Structures are given as structure tokens and as C-alpha cells.
PDB file of C-alpha atoms in Angstrom:
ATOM      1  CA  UNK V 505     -76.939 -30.673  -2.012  1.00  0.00           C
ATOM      2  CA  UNK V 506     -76.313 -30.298   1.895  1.00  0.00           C
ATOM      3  CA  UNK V 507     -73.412 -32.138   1.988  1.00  0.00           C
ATOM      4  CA  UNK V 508     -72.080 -30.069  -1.116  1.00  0.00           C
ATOM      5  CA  UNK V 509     -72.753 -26.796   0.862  1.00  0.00           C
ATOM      6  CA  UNK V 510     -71.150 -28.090   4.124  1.00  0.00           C
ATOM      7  CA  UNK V 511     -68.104 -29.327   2.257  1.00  0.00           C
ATOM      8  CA  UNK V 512     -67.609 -26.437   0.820  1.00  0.00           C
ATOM      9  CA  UNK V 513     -67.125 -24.310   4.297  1.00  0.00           C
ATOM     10  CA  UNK V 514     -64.386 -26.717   4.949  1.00  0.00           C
ATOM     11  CA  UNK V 515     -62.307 -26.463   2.092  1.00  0.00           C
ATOM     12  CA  UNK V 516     -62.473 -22.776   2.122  1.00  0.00           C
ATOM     13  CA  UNK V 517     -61.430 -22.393   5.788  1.00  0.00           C
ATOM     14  CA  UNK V 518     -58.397 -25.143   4.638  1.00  0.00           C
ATOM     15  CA  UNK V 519     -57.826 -22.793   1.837  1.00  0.00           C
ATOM     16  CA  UNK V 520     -57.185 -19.701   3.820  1.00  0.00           C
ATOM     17  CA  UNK V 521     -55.500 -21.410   7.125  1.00  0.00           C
ATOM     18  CA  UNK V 522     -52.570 -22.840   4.348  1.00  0.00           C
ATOM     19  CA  UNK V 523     -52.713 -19.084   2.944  1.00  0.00           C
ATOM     20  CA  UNK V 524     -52.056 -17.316   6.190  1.00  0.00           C
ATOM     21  CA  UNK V 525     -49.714 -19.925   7.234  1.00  0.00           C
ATOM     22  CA  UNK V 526     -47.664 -19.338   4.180  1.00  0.00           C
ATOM     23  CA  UNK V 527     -47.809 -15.747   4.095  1.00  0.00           C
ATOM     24  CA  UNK V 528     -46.705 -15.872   7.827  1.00  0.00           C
ATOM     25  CA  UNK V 529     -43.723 -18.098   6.775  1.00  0.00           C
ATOM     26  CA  UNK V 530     -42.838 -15.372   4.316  1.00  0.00           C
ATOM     27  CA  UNK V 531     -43.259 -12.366   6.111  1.00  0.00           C
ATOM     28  CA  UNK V 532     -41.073 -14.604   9.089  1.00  0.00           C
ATOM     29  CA  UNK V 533     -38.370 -15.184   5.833  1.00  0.00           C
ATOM     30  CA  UNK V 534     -38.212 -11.471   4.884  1.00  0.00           C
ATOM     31  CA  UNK V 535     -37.640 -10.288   8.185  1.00  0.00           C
ATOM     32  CA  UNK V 536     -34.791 -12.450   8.480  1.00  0.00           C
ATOM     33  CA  UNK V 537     -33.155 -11.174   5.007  1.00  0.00           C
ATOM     34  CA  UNK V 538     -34.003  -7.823   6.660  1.00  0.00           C
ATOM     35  CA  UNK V 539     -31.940  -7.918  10.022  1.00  0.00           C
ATOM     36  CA  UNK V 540     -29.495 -10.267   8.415  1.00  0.00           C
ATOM     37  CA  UNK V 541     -25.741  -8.526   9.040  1.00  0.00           C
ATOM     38  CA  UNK V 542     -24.232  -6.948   5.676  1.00  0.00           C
ATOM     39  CA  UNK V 543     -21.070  -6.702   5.139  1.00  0.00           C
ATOM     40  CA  UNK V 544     -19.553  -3.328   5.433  1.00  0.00           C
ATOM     41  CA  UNK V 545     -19.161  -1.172   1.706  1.00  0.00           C
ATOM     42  CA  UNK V 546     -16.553   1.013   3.063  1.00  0.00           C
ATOM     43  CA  UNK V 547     -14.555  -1.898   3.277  1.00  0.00           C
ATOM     44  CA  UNK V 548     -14.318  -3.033  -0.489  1.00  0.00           C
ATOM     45  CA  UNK V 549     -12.682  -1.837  -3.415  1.00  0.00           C
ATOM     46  CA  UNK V 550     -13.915   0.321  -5.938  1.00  0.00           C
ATOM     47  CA  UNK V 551     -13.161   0.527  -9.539  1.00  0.00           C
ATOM     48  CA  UNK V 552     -12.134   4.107  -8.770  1.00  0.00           C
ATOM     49  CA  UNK V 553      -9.858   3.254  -5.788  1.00  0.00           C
ATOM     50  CA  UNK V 554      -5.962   3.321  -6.312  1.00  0.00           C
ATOM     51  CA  UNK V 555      -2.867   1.977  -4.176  1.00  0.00           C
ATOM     52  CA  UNK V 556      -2.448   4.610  -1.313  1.00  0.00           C
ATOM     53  CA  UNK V 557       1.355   5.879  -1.534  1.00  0.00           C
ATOM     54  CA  UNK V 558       0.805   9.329   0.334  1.00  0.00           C
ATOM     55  CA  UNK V 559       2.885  10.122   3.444  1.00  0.00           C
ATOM     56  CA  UNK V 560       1.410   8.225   6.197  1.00  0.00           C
ATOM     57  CA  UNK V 561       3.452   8.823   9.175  1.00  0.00           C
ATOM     58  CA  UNK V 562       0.989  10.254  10.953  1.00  0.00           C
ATOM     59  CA  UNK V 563      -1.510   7.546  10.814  1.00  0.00           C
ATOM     60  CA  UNK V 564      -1.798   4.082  12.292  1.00  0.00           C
ATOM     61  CA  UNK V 565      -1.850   0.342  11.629  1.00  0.00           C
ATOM     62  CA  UNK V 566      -4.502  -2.124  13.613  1.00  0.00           C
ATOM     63  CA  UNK V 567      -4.267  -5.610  13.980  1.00  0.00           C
ATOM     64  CA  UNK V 568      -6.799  -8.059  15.437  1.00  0.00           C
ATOM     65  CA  UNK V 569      -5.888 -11.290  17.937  1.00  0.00           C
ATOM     66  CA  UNK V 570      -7.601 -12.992  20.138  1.00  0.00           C
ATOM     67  CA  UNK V 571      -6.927 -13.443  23.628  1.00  0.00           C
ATOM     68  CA  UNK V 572      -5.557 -16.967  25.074  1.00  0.00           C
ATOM     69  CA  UNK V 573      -6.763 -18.295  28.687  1.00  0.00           C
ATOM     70  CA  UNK V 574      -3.523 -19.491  29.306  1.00  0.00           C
ATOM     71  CA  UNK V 575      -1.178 -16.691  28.215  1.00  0.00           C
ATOM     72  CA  UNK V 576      -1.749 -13.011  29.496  1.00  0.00           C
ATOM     73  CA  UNK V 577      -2.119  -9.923  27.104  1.00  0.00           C
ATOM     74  CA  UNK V 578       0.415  -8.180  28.672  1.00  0.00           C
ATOM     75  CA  UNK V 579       4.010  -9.579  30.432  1.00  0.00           C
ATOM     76  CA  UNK V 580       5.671  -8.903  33.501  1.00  0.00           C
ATOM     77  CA  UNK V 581       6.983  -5.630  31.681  1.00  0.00           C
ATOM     78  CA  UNK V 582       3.906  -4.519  31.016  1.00  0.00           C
ATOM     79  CA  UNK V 583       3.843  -5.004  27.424  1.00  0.00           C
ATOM     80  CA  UNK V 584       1.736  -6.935  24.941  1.00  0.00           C
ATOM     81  CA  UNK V 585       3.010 -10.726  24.952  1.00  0.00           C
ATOM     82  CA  UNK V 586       5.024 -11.851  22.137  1.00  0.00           C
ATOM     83  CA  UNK V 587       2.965 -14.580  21.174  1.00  0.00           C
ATOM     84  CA  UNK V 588      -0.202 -11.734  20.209  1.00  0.00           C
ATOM     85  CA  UNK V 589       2.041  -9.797  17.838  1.00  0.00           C
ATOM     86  CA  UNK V 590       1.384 -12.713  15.479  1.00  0.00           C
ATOM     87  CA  UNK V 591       0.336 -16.281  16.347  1.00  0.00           C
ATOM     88  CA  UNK V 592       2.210 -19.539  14.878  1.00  0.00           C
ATOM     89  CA  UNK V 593       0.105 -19.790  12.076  1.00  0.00           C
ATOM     90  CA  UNK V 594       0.896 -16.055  10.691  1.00  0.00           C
ATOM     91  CA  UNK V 595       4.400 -15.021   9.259  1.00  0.00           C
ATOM     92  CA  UNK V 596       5.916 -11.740  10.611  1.00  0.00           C
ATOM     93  CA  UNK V 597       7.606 -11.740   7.233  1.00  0.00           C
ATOM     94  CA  UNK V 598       4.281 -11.033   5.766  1.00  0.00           C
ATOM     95  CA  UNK V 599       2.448  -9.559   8.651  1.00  0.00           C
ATOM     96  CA  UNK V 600      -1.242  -8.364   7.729  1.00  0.00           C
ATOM     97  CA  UNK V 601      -2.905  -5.169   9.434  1.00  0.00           C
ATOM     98  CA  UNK V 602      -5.091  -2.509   8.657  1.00  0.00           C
ATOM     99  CA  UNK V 603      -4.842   1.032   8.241  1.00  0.00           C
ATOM    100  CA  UNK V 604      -7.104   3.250  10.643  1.00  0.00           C
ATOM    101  CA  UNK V 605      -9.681   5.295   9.542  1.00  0.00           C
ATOM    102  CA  UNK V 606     -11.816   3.963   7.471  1.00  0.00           C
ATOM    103  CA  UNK V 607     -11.489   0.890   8.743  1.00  0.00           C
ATOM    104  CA  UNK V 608     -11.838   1.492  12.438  1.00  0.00           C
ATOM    105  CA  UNK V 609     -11.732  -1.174  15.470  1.00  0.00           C
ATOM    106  CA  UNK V 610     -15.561  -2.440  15.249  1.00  0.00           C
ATOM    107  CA  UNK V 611     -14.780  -4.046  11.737  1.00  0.00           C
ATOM    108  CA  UNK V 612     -12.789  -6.666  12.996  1.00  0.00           C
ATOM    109  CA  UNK V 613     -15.806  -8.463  13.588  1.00  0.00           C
ATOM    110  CA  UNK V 614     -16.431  -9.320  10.159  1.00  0.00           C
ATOM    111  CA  UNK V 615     -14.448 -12.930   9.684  1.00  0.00           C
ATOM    112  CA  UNK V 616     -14.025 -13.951   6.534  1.00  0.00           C
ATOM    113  CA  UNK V 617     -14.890 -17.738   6.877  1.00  0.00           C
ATOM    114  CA  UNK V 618     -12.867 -20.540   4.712  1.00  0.00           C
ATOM    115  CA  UNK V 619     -15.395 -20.659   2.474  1.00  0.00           C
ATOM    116  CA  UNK V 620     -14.623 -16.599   1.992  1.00  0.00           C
ATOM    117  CA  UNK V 621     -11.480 -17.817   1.499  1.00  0.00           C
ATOM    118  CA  UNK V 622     -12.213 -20.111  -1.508  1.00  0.00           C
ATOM    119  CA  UNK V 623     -14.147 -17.786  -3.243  1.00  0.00           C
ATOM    120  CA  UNK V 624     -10.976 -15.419  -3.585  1.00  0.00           C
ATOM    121  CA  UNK V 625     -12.265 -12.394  -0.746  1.00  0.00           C
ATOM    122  CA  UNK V 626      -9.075 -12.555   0.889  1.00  0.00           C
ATOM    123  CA  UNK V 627      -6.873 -12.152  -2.252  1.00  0.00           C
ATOM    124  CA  UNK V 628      -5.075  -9.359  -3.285  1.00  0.00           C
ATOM    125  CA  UNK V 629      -6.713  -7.317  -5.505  1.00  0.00           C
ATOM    126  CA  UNK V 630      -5.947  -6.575  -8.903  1.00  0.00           C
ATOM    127  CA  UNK V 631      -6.988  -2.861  -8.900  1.00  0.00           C
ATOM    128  CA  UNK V 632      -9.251  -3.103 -12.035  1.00  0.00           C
ATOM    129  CA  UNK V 633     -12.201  -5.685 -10.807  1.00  0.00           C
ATOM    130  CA  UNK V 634     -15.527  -4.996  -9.961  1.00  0.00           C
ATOM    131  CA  UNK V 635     -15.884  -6.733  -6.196  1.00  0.00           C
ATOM    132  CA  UNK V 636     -18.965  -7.865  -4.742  1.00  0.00           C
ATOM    133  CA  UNK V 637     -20.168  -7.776  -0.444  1.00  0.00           C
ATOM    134  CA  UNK V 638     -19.568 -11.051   1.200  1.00  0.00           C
ATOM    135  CA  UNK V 639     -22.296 -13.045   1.681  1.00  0.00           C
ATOM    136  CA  UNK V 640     -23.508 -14.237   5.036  1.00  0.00           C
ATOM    137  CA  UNK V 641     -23.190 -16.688   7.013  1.00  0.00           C
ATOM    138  CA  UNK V 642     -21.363 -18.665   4.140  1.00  0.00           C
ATOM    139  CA  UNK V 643     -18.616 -16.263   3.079  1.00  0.00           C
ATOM    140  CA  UNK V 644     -18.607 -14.092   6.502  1.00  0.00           C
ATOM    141  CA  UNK V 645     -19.412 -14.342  10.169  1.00  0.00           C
ATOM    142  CA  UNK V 646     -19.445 -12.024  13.452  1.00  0.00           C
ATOM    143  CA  UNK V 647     -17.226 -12.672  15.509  1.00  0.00           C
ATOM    144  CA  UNK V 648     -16.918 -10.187  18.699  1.00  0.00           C
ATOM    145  CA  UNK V 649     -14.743 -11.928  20.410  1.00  0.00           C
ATOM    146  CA  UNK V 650     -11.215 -10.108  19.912  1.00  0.00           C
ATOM    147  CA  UNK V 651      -8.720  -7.926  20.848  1.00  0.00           C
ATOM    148  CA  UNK V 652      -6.426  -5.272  18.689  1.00  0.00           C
ATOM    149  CA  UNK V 653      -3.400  -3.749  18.953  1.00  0.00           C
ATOM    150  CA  UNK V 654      -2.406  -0.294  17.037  1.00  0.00           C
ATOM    151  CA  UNK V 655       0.630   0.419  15.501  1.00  0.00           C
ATOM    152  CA  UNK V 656       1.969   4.485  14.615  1.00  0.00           C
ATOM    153  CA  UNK V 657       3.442   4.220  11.459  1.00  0.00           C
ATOM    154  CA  UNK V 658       5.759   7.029  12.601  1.00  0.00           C
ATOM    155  CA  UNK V 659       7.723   4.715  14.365  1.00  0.00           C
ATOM    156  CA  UNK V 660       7.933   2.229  11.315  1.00  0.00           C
ATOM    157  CA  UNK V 661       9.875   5.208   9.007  1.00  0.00           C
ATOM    158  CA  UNK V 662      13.036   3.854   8.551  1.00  0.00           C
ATOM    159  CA  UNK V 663      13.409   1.108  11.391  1.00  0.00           C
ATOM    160  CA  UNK V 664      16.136  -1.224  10.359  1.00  0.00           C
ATOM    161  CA  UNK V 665      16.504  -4.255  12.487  1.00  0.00           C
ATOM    162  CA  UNK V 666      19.853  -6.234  12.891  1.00  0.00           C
ATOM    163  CA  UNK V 667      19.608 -10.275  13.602  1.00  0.00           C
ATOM    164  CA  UNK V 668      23.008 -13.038  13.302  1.00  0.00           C
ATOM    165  CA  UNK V 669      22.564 -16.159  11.823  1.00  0.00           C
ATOM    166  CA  UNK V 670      24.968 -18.816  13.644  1.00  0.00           C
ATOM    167  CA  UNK V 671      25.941 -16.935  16.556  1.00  0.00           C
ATOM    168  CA  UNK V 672      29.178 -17.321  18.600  1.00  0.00           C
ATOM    169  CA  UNK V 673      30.104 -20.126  15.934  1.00  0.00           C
ATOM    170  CA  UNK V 674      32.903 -19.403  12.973  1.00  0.00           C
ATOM    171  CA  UNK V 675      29.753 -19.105  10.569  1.00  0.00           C
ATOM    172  CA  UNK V 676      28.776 -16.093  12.520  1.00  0.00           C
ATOM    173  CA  UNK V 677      27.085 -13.576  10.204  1.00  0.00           C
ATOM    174  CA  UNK V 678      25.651 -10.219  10.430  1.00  0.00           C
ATOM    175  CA  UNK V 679      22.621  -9.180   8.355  1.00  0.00           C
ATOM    176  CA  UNK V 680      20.329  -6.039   8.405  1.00  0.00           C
ATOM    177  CA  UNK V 681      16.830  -6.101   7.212  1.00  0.00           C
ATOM    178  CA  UNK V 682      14.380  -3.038   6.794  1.00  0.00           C
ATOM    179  CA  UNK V 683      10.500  -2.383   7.229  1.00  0.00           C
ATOM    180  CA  UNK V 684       8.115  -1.314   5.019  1.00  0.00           C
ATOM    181  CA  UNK V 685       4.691  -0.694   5.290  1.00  0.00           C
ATOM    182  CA  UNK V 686       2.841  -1.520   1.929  1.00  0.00           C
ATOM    183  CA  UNK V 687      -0.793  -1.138   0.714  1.00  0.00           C
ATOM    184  CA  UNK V 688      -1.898  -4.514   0.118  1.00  0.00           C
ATOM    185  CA  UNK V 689      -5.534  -4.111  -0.611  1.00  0.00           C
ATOM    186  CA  UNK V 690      -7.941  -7.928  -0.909  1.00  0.00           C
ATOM    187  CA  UNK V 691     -11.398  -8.008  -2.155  1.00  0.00           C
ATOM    188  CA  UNK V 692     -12.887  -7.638   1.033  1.00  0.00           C
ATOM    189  CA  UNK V 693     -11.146  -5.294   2.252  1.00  0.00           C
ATOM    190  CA  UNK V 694      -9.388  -2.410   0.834  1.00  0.00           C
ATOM    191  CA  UNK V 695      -7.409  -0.884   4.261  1.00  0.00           C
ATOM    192  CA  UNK V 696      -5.526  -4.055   4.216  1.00  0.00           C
ATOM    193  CA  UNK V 697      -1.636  -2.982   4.769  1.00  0.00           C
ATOM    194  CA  UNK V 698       1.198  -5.237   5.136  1.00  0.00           C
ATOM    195  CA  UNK V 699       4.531  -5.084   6.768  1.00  0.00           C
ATOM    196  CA  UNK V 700       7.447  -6.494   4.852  1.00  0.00           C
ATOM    197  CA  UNK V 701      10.977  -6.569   5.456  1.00  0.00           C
ATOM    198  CA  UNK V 702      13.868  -6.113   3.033  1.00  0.00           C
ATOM    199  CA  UNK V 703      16.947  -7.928   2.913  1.00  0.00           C
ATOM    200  CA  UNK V 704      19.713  -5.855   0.522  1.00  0.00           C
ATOM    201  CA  UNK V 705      16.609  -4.148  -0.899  1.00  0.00           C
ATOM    202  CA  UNK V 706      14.906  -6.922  -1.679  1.00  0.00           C
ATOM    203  CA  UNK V 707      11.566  -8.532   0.242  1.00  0.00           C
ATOM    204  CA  UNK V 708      11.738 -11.179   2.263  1.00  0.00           C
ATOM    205  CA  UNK V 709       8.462 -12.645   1.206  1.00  0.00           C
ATOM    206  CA  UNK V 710       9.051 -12.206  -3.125  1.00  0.00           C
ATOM    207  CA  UNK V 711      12.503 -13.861  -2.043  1.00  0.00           C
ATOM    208  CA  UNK V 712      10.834 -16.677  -0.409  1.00  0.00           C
ATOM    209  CA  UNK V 713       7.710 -17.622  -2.914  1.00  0.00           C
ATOM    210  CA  UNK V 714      10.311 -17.493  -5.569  1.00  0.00           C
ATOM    211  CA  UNK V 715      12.313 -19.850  -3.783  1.00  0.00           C
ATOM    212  CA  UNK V 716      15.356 -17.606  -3.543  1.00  0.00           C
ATOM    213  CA  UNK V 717      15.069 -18.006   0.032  1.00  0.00           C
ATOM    214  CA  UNK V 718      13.618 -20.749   2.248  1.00  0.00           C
ATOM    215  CA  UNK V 719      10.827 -20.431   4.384  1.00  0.00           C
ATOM    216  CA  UNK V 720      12.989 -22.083   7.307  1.00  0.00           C
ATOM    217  CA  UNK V 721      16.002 -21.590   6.425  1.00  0.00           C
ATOM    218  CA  UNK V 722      18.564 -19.956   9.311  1.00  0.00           C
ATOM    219  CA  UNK V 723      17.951 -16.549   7.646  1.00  0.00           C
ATOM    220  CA  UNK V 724      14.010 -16.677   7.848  1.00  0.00           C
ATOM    221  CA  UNK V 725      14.064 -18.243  11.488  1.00  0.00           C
ATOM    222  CA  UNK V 726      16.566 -15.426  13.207  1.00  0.00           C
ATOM    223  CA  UNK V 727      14.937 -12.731  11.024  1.00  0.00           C
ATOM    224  CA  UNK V 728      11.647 -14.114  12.327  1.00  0.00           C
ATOM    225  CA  UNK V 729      12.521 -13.896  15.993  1.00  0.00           C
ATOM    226  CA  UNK V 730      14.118 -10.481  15.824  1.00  0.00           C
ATOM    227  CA  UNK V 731      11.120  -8.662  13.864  1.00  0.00           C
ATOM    228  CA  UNK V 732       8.632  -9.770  16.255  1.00  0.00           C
ATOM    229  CA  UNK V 733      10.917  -8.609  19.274  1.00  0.00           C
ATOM    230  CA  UNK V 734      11.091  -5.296  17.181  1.00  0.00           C
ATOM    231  CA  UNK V 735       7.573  -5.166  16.768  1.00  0.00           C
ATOM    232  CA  UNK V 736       6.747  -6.482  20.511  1.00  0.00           C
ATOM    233  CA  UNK V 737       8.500  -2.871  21.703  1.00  0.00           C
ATOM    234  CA  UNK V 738       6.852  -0.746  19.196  1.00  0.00           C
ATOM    235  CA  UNK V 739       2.916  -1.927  19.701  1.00  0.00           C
ATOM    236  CA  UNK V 740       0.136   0.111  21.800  1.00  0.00           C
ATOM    237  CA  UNK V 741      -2.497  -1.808  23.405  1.00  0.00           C
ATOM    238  CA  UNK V 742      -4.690   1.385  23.117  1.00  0.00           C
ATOM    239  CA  UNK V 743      -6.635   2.177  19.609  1.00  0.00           C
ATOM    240  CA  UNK V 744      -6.592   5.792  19.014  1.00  0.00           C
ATOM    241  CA  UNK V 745      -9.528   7.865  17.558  1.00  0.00           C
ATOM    242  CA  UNK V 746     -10.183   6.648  13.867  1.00  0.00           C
ATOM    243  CA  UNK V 747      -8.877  10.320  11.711  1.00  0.00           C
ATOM    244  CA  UNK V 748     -10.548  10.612   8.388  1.00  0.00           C
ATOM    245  CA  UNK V 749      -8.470   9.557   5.250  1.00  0.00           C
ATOM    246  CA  UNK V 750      -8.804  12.458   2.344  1.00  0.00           C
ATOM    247  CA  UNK V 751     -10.145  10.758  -0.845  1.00  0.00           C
ATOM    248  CA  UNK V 752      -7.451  11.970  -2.809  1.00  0.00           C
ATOM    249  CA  UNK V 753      -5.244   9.897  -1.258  1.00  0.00           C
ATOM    250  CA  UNK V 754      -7.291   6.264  -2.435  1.00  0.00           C
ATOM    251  CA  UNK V 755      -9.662   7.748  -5.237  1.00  0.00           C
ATOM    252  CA  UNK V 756      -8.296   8.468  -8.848  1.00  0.00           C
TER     253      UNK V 756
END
């Protein structure tokens, strides 16, 4: 009987040290869910959203980059270096930014990771589906470590920009190509705009995924090189105060 009663004490203060221990674990897990970083709302789409094709020359674009150690922000001129309007891996042709407002500077530090990426949250979106926050750390990061550059829209409005395609040689040829800024919304984020250039009224970019034009052929290259130069002249390195954008302009 004694050792019964002095076993007992024992299992009873095992019982509640694994109880506290696990209730501690818990209360550590739900914290973390708590301060765990949540993708912005005001970012995604909404069944109720439409395309935004209001005047919008009085608003502007953002774009994020990030700064190199070995290249400058700004040249010898003074202006943003070419290399930050888009880096290698991004096509002028098809050159993503975001429309301020809204979205305003702090966002860009929500990444979409790769794995973001494969679960369709950088796609365009379709207009009609339901689309869900980004989950973190798997489909989104923070990353502030970044730069921007804005963009008025005023100055877009009818910008045509000339280029030649095999200069000082008989081939020597002309062509004329004109921007357009178009609402390209993805599931993660519904500001997303894009510039596109048209060739003869038709875009660059449709031209080129339907194979009508190739991605490096002399056409792309020079119209390449002479958009970014555009561009290049046109950029601020200053982000101007976020203006609110009226519903009626995105909401049906």
C-alpha cells in the first residue's frame, strides 16, 4: 500500500509537467500563427472588381528594383541607370508595374516566391474567380530590401517612339511603335498595369507569343533598346503621395 501511494505522487506530477509542457508548446504555436505576416486584401481581386479603363492621366505607375553594388542608381546625368528600368531577365516589351494608390510603395515587400508562382498567384486573372491570400512563407515572403521608381502616366498619353532596324546599311528601315498602359490585373494583385507597345496597331507581345514576331529578332532587339532609353528619360526616382482611386472606377 505505501509504495502504491508514493507511486502515485509521481505519476501525477509526470502527468501535469507533460500537460503544461504541451499547453506551453501550443500557446508558443498560436502566437506564431498570430504575428505571422498576412498578405495584404487590398491587393487581390474581387468577384466585384472590373478592368479599370477610366482616364488615368493624372495618376502614376510604380515599379520595384533592387539596387546593384556595382552599378549606381543614378548616372553621371543624374538619372536612374538604364539597367534599373528593367533588368535582363524582364522584357520592356511586356514591362510590369503597378498603379498608385491602392497599392502604395510599402507593398513591394510582399514577394511572391516560385512556389507563388506555381500555384498560379502571378497569373493574369480571369475577372470571374474567387482568389484566395497567399500563404506564408511558402507562397510569399518579405522582402525590404528594394528600391522603386514612379512613372506619371501623363507623360505615357500618346508617346510614340521611333527605332531603325539595320542602320546605315541598304536594309535600313524605319519603324514607329506606340505605348500603352493596360490593366493587367494577377491573382495577387489587382493594381498590376503593364506597358505594351504597338507596332501598326498591333502589340508587340500578342505578336510575339503567337509567333508572328520573334523574340530576338532585329525588330524586338532595336525596339528593345529604344523603349528603355524612352522610358530611362521619363522615370522619377521620387514616389509621390499615394491619391485615393474612386471605386467606381474598379467596382461594378
Amino acid at each position: 500500500m505505501m509504495a502504491s501511494q508514493n507511486h502515485f505522487p509521481v505519476q501525477l506530477q509526470v502527468f501535469w509537467k507533460n500537460l503544461l509542457k504541451n499547453l506551453n508548446l501550443h500557446l508558443k504555436q498560436g502566437f506564431s500563427i498570430i504575428n505571422r505576416p498576412r498578405y495584404p486584401e487590398k491587393l487581390l481581386p474581387k468577384i466585384n472588381y472590373k478592368l479599370i479603363e477610366s482616364d488615368l492621366s493624372d495618376r502614376y505607375l510604380i515599379r520595384r528594383f533592387n539596387d546593384l553594388e556595382t552599378i549606381p542608381v543614378t548616372d553621371n546625368l543624374g538619372g536612374i541607370s538604364l539597367v534599373y528600368i528593367c533588368d535582363p531577365t524582364s522584357q520592356i516589351i511586356d514591362l510590369s508595374t503597378n498603379l498608385l494608390g491602392i497599392f502604395k510603395k510599402n507593398h513591394f515587400c510582399y514577394l511572391i516566391t516560385k512556389n507563388g508562382q506555381i500555384s498560379g498567384l502571378t497569373e493574369y486573372w480571369d475577372l470571374i474567380s474567387k482568389t484566395r491570400r497567399p500563404h506564408f512563407p511558402v507562397e510569399f515572403e518579405i522582402n525590404n530590401n528594394y528600391n522603386c521608381w514612379s512613372l506619371p502616366i501623363k507623360k505615357l498619353s500618346g508617346l510614340t517612339v521611333p527605332f531603325f532596324t539595320g542602320l546605315g546599311s541598304k536594309d535600313e528601315k524605319k519603324y514607329e511603335v506606340e505605348c500603352k498602359v493596360i490593366h493587367t490585373p494577377t491573382r495577387s494583385n489587382f493594381w498590376h498595369f503593364s506597358l505594351r507597345w504597338f507596332l501598326d496597331g498591333e502589340d508587340v507581345n500578342t505578336l510575339i507569343a503567337n509567333n508572328q514576331l520573334k523574340s530576338k529578332s532585329a525588330i524586338v532587339r532595336w525596339l528593345s533598346h529604344a523603349a528603355k532609353a524612352k522610358i530611362k528619360e521619363l522615370v522619377e526616382l521620387d514616389v509621390p503621395k499615394a491619391e485615393t482611386i474612386p471605386k467606381k472606377y474598379y467596382k461594378n
